[in-house]
mmCIF file of C-alpha atoms in Angstrom:
data_model
loop_
_atom_site.group_PDB
_atom_site.id
_atom_site.type_symbol
_atom_site.label_atom_id
_atom_site.label_comp_id
_atom_site.label_asym_id
_atom_site.label_seq_id
_atom_site.Cartn_x
_atom_site.Cartn_y
_atom_site.Cartn_z
ATOM 1 C CA UNK A 1160 -37.882 -23.994 23.083
ATOM 2 C CA UNK A 1161 -36.608 -20.313 23.094
ATOM 3 C CA UNK A 1162 -33.163 -21.732 24.043
ATOM 4 C CA UNK A 1163 -32.903 -23.772 20.468
ATOM 5 C CA UNK A 1164 -34.168 -20.686 18.861
ATOM 6 C CA UNK A 1165 -31.415 -18.995 20.489
ATOM 7 C CA UNK A 1166 -28.689 -21.551 19.508
ATOM 8 C CA UNK A 1167 -29.789 -21.688 15.737
ATOM 9 C CA UNK A 1168 -29.634 -17.863 15.605
ATOM 10 C CA UNK A 1169 -26.103 -17.721 17.299
ATOM 11 C CA UNK A 1170 -24.878 -20.317 14.883
ATOM 12 C CA UNK A 1171 -26.330 -18.441 11.854
ATOM 13 C CA UNK A 1172 -24.744 -15.170 13.118
ATOM 14 C CA UNK A 1173 -21.291 -17.138 13.301
ATOM 15 C CA UNK A 1174 -21.364 -18.294 10.058
ATOM 16 C CA UNK A 1175 -22.423 -15.104 8.541
ATOM 17 C CA UNK A 1176 -19.377 -13.429 10.496
ATOM 18 C CA UNK A 1177 -16.930 -16.118 8.972
ATOM 19 C CA UNK A 1178 -18.528 -15.405 5.432
ATOM 20 C CA UNK A 1179 -17.767 -11.725 5.901
ATOM 21 C CA UNK A 1180 -14.443 -12.617 7.076
ATOM 22 C CA UNK A 1181 -13.620 -14.327 4.017
ATOM 23 C CA UNK A 1182 -15.282 -11.424 1.782
ATOM 24 C CA UNK A 1183 -13.055 -9.015 3.560
ATOM 25 C CA UNK A 1184 -9.825 -10.733 2.777
ATOM 26 C CA UNK A 1185 -10.785 -11.106 -0.976
ATOM 27 C CA UNK A 1186 -11.299 -7.214 -0.954
ATOM 28 C CA UNK A 1187 -15.149 -7.495 -1.444
ATOM 29 C CA UNK A 1188 -16.046 -4.897 1.196
ATOM 30 C CA UNK A 1189 -19.745 -4.226 0.391
ATOM 31 C CA UNK A 1190 -20.648 -7.671 0.601
ATOM 32 C CA UNK A 1191 -18.370 -8.244 3.698
ATOM 33 C CA UNK A 1192 -20.536 -5.242 5.101
ATOM 34 C CA UNK A 1193 -23.739 -7.147 4.204
ATOM 35 C CA UNK A 1194 -22.540 -10.439 5.822
ATOM 36 C CA UNK A 1195 -21.455 -8.659 9.175
ATOM 37 C CA UNK A 1196 -25.092 -6.793 9.247
ATOM 38 C CA UNK A 1197 -26.582 -10.203 8.847
ATOM 39 C CA UNK A 1198 -24.696 -11.489 11.840
ATOM 40 C CA UNK A 1199 -25.670 -8.613 13.874
ATOM 41 C CA UNK A 1200 -29.319 -9.035 12.696
ATOM 42 C CA UNK A 1201 -29.257 -12.349 13.951
ATOM 43 C CA UNK A 1202 -27.397 -11.862 17.058
ATOM 44 C CA UNK A 1203 -27.312 -8.153 18.243
ATOM 45 C CA UNK A 1204 -25.035 -8.765 21.119
ATOM 46 C CA UNK A 1205 -22.118 -10.363 18.796
ATOM 47 C CA UNK A 1206 -19.026 -8.097 19.597
ATOM 48 C CA UNK A 1207 -16.931 -9.537 16.942
ATOM 49 C CA UNK A 1208 -19.302 -9.103 14.093
ATOM 50 C CA UNK A 1209 -19.843 -5.550 15.372
ATOM 51 C CA UNK A 1210 -16.481 -4.662 15.652
ATOM 52 C CA UNK A 1211 -15.746 -6.348 12.162
ATOM 53 C CA UNK A 1212 -18.471 -4.145 10.661
ATOM 54 C CA UNK A 1213 -16.708 -1.168 11.724
ATOM 55 C CA UNK A 1214 -13.501 -2.019 10.458
ATOM 56 C CA UNK A 1215 -15.056 -2.692 6.900
ATOM 57 C CA UNK A 1216 -16.611 0.561 6.968
ATOM 58 C CA UNK A 1217 -13.310 2.474 7.759
ATOM 59 C CA UNK A 1218 -11.901 0.369 4.839
ATOM 60 C CA UNK A 1219 -14.431 2.095 2.705
ATOM 61 C CA UNK A 1220 -13.393 5.297 4.186
ATOM 62 C CA UNK A 1221 -16.833 5.687 5.730
ATOM 63 C CA UNK A 1222 -15.193 7.013 9.044
ATOM 64 C CA UNK A 1223 -18.226 8.501 10.862
ATOM 65 C CA UNK A 1224 -20.272 5.431 10.348
ATOM 66 C CA UNK A 1225 -17.250 3.426 11.515
ATOM 67 C CA UNK A 1226 -16.850 5.407 14.665
ATOM 68 C CA UNK A 1227 -20.491 5.280 15.285
ATOM 69 C CA UNK A 1228 -20.529 1.482 15.171
ATOM 70 C CA UNK A 1229 -17.398 0.918 17.074
ATOM 71 C CA UNK A 1230 -18.409 3.194 19.810
ATOM 72 C CA UNK A 1231 -21.814 1.271 20.104
ATOM 73 C CA UNK A 1232 -19.840 -2.008 19.886
ATOM 74 C CA UNK A 1233 -17.881 -0.729 22.994
ATOM 75 C CA UNK A 1234 -20.730 0.452 25.041
ATOM 76 C CA UNK A 1235 -22.694 -2.657 24.252
ATOM 77 C CA UNK A 1236 -19.519 -4.761 25.003
ATOM 78 C CA UNK A 1237 -17.376 -2.958 27.415
ATOM 79 C CA UNK A 1238 -15.314 -6.093 28.563
ATOM 80 C CA UNK A 1239 -14.452 -6.885 24.912
ATOM 81 C CA UNK A 1240 -10.646 -5.808 24.576
ATOM 82 C CA UNK A 1241 -10.486 -6.179 20.893
ATOM 83 C CA UNK A 1242 -13.634 -3.720 20.464
ATOM 84 C CA UNK A 1243 -11.704 -1.152 22.277
ATOM 85 C CA UNK A 1244 -8.543 -1.481 20.366
ATOM 86 C CA UNK A 1245 -10.390 -1.129 16.956
ATOM 87 C CA UNK A 1246 -12.192 1.837 18.404
ATOM 88 C CA UNK A 1247 -9.092 3.398 19.580
ATOM 89 C CA UNK A 1248 -7.360 3.057 16.295
ATOM 90 C CA UNK A 1249 -10.233 5.131 14.507
ATOM 91 C CA UNK A 1250 -10.096 7.685 17.222
ATOM 92 C CA UNK A 1251 -6.528 8.238 16.841
ATOM 93 C CA UNK A 1252 -7.090 8.539 12.869
ATOM 94 C CA UNK A 1253 -9.967 11.157 13.762
ATOM 95 C CA UNK A 1254 -7.465 13.190 15.844
ATOM 96 C CA UNK A 1255 -9.155 12.141 19.042
ATOM 97 C CA UNK A 1256 -6.081 11.004 20.605
ATOM 98 C CA UNK A 1257 -6.773 11.536 24.267
ATOM 99 C CA UNK A 1258 -9.907 9.515 23.647
ATOM 100 C CA UNK A 1259 -7.846 6.878 22.122
ATOM 101 C CA UNK A 1260 -5.337 6.554 24.929
ATOM 102 C CA UNK A 1261 -8.330 6.085 27.460
ATOM 103 C CA UNK A 1262 -9.771 3.497 25.329
ATOM 104 C CA UNK A 1263 -6.533 1.507 25.164
ATOM 105 C CA UNK A 1264 -5.944 1.780 28.820
ATOM 106 C CA UNK A 1265 -9.488 0.256 29.295
ATOM 107 C CA UNK A 1266 -8.343 -2.609 27.058
ATOM 108 C CA UNK A 1267 -5.051 -3.229 29.129
ATOM 109 C CA UNK A 1268 -7.321 -3.233 32.198
ATOM 110 C CA UNK A 1269 -9.238 -5.890 30.708
ATOM 111 C CA UNK A 1270 -6.356 -8.051 29.011
ATOM 112 C CA UNK A 1271 -3.012 -6.525 30.590
ATOM 113 C CA UNK A 1272 -0.847 -8.844 28.403
ATOM 114 C CA UNK A 1273 -2.447 -7.875 25.128
ATOM 115 C CA UNK A 1274 0.712 -7.028 22.818
ATOM 116 C CA UNK A 1275 -1.669 -5.069 20.732
ATOM 117 C CA UNK A 1276 -2.704 -2.600 23.194
ATOM 118 C CA UNK A 1277 0.287 -2.186 24.443
ATOM 119 C CA UNK A 1278 2.171 -1.431 21.325
ATOM 120 C CA UNK A 1279 -0.830 0.794 20.216
ATOM 121 C CA UNK A 1280 -0.862 2.798 23.504
ATOM 122 C CA UNK A 1281 2.819 4.001 22.978
ATOM 123 C CA UNK A 1282 2.264 5.892 19.825
ATOM 124 C CA UNK A 1283 -0.826 8.287 21.068
ATOM 125 C CA UNK A 1284 1.231 8.910 24.515
ATOM 126 C CA UNK A 1285 3.995 10.126 22.490
ATOM 127 C CA UNK A 1286 1.597 12.391 20.550
ATOM 128 C CA UNK A 1287 0.473 13.739 23.665
ATOM 129 C CA UNK A 1288 3.877 14.279 24.886
ATOM 130 C CA UNK A 1289 3.307 12.267 27.889
ATOM 131 C CA UNK A 1290 6.880 11.342 28.227
ATOM 132 C CA UNK A 1291 6.540 9.986 31.799
ATOM 133 C CA UNK A 1292 4.123 7.721 30.668
ATOM 134 C CA UNK A 1293 5.870 6.603 27.492
ATOM 135 C CA UNK A 1294 9.112 5.925 29.652
ATOM 136 C CA UNK A 1295 6.918 3.966 32.215
ATOM 137 C CA UNK A 1296 5.638 1.799 29.550
ATOM 138 C CA UNK A 1297 9.209 1.114 28.184
ATOM 139 C CA UNK A 1298 10.340 0.173 31.449
ATOM 140 C CA UNK A 1299 7.567 -2.377 31.595
ATOM 141 C CA UNK A 1300 8.194 -3.680 27.951
ATOM 142 C CA UNK A 1301 11.893 -4.464 29.261
ATOM 143 C CA UNK A 1302 10.586 -6.065 32.467
ATOM 144 C CA UNK A 1303 8.112 -8.326 30.417
ATOM 145 C CA UNK A 1304 10.641 -9.311 27.990
ATOM 146 C CA UNK A 1305 14.274 -8.719 29.274
ATOM 147 C CA UNK A 1306 15.702 -10.827 26.686
ATOM 148 C CA UNK A 1307 14.370 -8.974 23.610
ATOM 149 C CA UNK A 1308 13.042 -5.680 24.982
ATOM 150 C CA UNK A 1309 11.890 -4.567 21.142
ATOM 151 C CA UNK A 1310 9.829 -7.615 20.426
ATOM 152 C CA UNK A 1311 6.619 -6.406 21.647
ATOM 153 C CA UNK A 1312 6.415 -2.676 20.315
ATOM 154 C CA UNK A 1313 9.312 -1.740 18.338
ATOM 155 C CA UNK A 1314 7.639 -2.787 15.020
ATOM 156 C CA UNK A 1315 4.605 -0.124 15.758
ATOM 157 C CA UNK A 1316 7.050 2.638 15.891
ATOM 158 C CA UNK A 1317 8.409 4.634 13.080
ATOM 159 C CA UNK A 1318 12.523 5.436 13.170
ATOM 160 C CA UNK A 1319 12.061 8.875 13.873
ATOM 161 C CA UNK A 1320 9.565 8.080 16.786
ATOM 162 C CA UNK A 1321 12.141 5.850 18.171
ATOM 163 C CA UNK A 1322 14.646 8.227 18.090
ATOM 164 C CA UNK A 1323 12.810 10.467 20.579
ATOM 165 C CA UNK A 1324 12.900 7.873 23.179
ATOM 166 C CA UNK A 1325 15.602 8.116 25.901
ATOM 167 C CA UNK A 1326 17.514 5.408 24.790
ATOM 168 C CA UNK A 1327 21.128 4.830 24.210
ATOM 169 C CA UNK A 1328 22.831 5.458 20.803
ATOM 170 C CA UNK A 1329 23.522 1.725 20.668
ATOM 171 C CA UNK A 1330 19.797 0.743 21.116
ATOM 172 C CA UNK A 1331 18.607 3.592 18.781
ATOM 173 C CA UNK A 1332 21.148 1.978 15.923
ATOM 174 C CA UNK A 1333 19.534 -1.271 16.743
ATOM 175 C CA UNK A 1334 15.743 0.245 16.305
ATOM 176 C CA UNK A 1335 16.746 1.715 13.005
ATOM 177 C CA UNK A 1336 18.309 -1.622 11.956
ATOM 178 C CA UNK A 1337 15.156 -3.548 12.816
ATOM 179 C CA UNK A 1338 13.036 -1.122 11.094
ATOM 180 C CA UNK A 1339 15.112 -1.091 8.014
ATOM 181 C CA UNK A 1340 14.713 -4.882 7.875
ATOM 182 C CA UNK A 1341 11.001 -4.785 8.297
ATOM 183 C CA UNK A 1342 9.924 -2.073 5.888
ATOM 184 C CA UNK A 1343 8.572 -4.491 3.018
ATOM 185 C CA UNK A 1344 6.673 -6.702 5.533
ATOM 186 C CA UNK A 1345 5.412 -3.732 7.441
ATOM 187 C CA UNK A 1346 3.888 -2.255 4.399
ATOM 188 C CA UNK A 1347 1.899 -5.559 3.475
ATOM 189 C CA UNK A 1348 0.942 -6.305 6.942
ATOM 190 C CA UNK A 1349 -0.602 -2.771 7.545
ATOM 191 C CA UNK A 1350 -4.374 -2.589 7.952
ATOM 192 C CA UNK A 1351 -6.955 -0.462 9.511
ATOM 193 C CA UNK A 1352 -7.653 -2.788 12.500
ATOM 194 C CA UNK A 1353 -8.123 -6.519 13.619
ATOM 195 C CA UNK A 1354 -11.086 -8.681 12.643
ATOM 196 C CA UNK A 1355 -12.446 -11.184 15.026
ATOM 197 C CA UNK A 1356 -14.013 -14.568 14.730
ATOM 198 C CA UNK A 1357 -15.404 -14.720 18.253
ATOM 199 C CA UNK A 1358 -16.961 -12.203 20.517
ATOM 200 C CA UNK A 1359 -14.613 -13.352 23.501
ATOM 201 C CA UNK A 1360 -13.199 -11.279 26.227
ATOM 202 C CA UNK A 1361 -9.526 -11.957 25.240
ATOM 203 C CA UNK A 1362 -8.880 -10.091 22.049
ATOM 204 C CA UNK A 1363 -7.961 -12.118 18.946
ATOM 205 C CA UNK A 1364 -4.798 -11.952 17.174
ATOM 206 C CA UNK A 1365 -5.418 -10.284 13.338
ATOM 207 C CA UNK A 1366 -7.483 -13.298 12.122
ATOM 208 C CA UNK A 1367 -8.148 -16.854 14.048
#
C-alpha cells in the first residue's frame, strides 16, 4: 500500500502549497513560508513548493537562504524551467549576472517559447554588454511575432535601456510611449518572482 501512502502525501503537499500561495497573496509571508515547508516535508521532490519557498524567503529579504533553496530546487529538478527562471532572477539581484544568463538559457532549452525566460534574458545580456546576443534575441522576437514585435519583451525593459538597442528613432519613440502608458500597471505588477501551483516541466504564468 505504499503507492496509496505516497498518493495521500502528494495530495497533502498540494494542499499545503495552495495554502501557502493564498497566504502569500495576503502578504502573510511567515505563514506562507511554513506552508511551503510543510509541502516539502510531505513531498521532498515537489519542485513548485521548493520554488515558492525560495521566493517567499526573498520577499522577506533573506537572500542567502532564498538563493540556497532555489539553487537546491534547480539541482533536484533540473528540467523545471520555472525554478530556473526564479533562481536566475535572484542571481541577477545578487550581481551574479553571468550565472543568471546561464540559468535562463537552460530554461529556454527546456521551454523555448516561455515568454518570461525570453524577456528576462534580455536585460542581463545587456548588463554583460553582449550586444551580438542581444541583437540576435531581438531578431528572434521579431520573427516570433512579426505583427507586434514589442509584445513579448518591451514591458521588461526600462526606456533608457531600450534606447541602447539598435532600433530606428521611430521604434524607439514607440517604446517610450509604450512604457509611459504602462508605468502605473508595471508598479503594481512587479514582484520578486513567480509562484507555481504545480511542479510540471512547463513553467507557469504568474499564478495558476
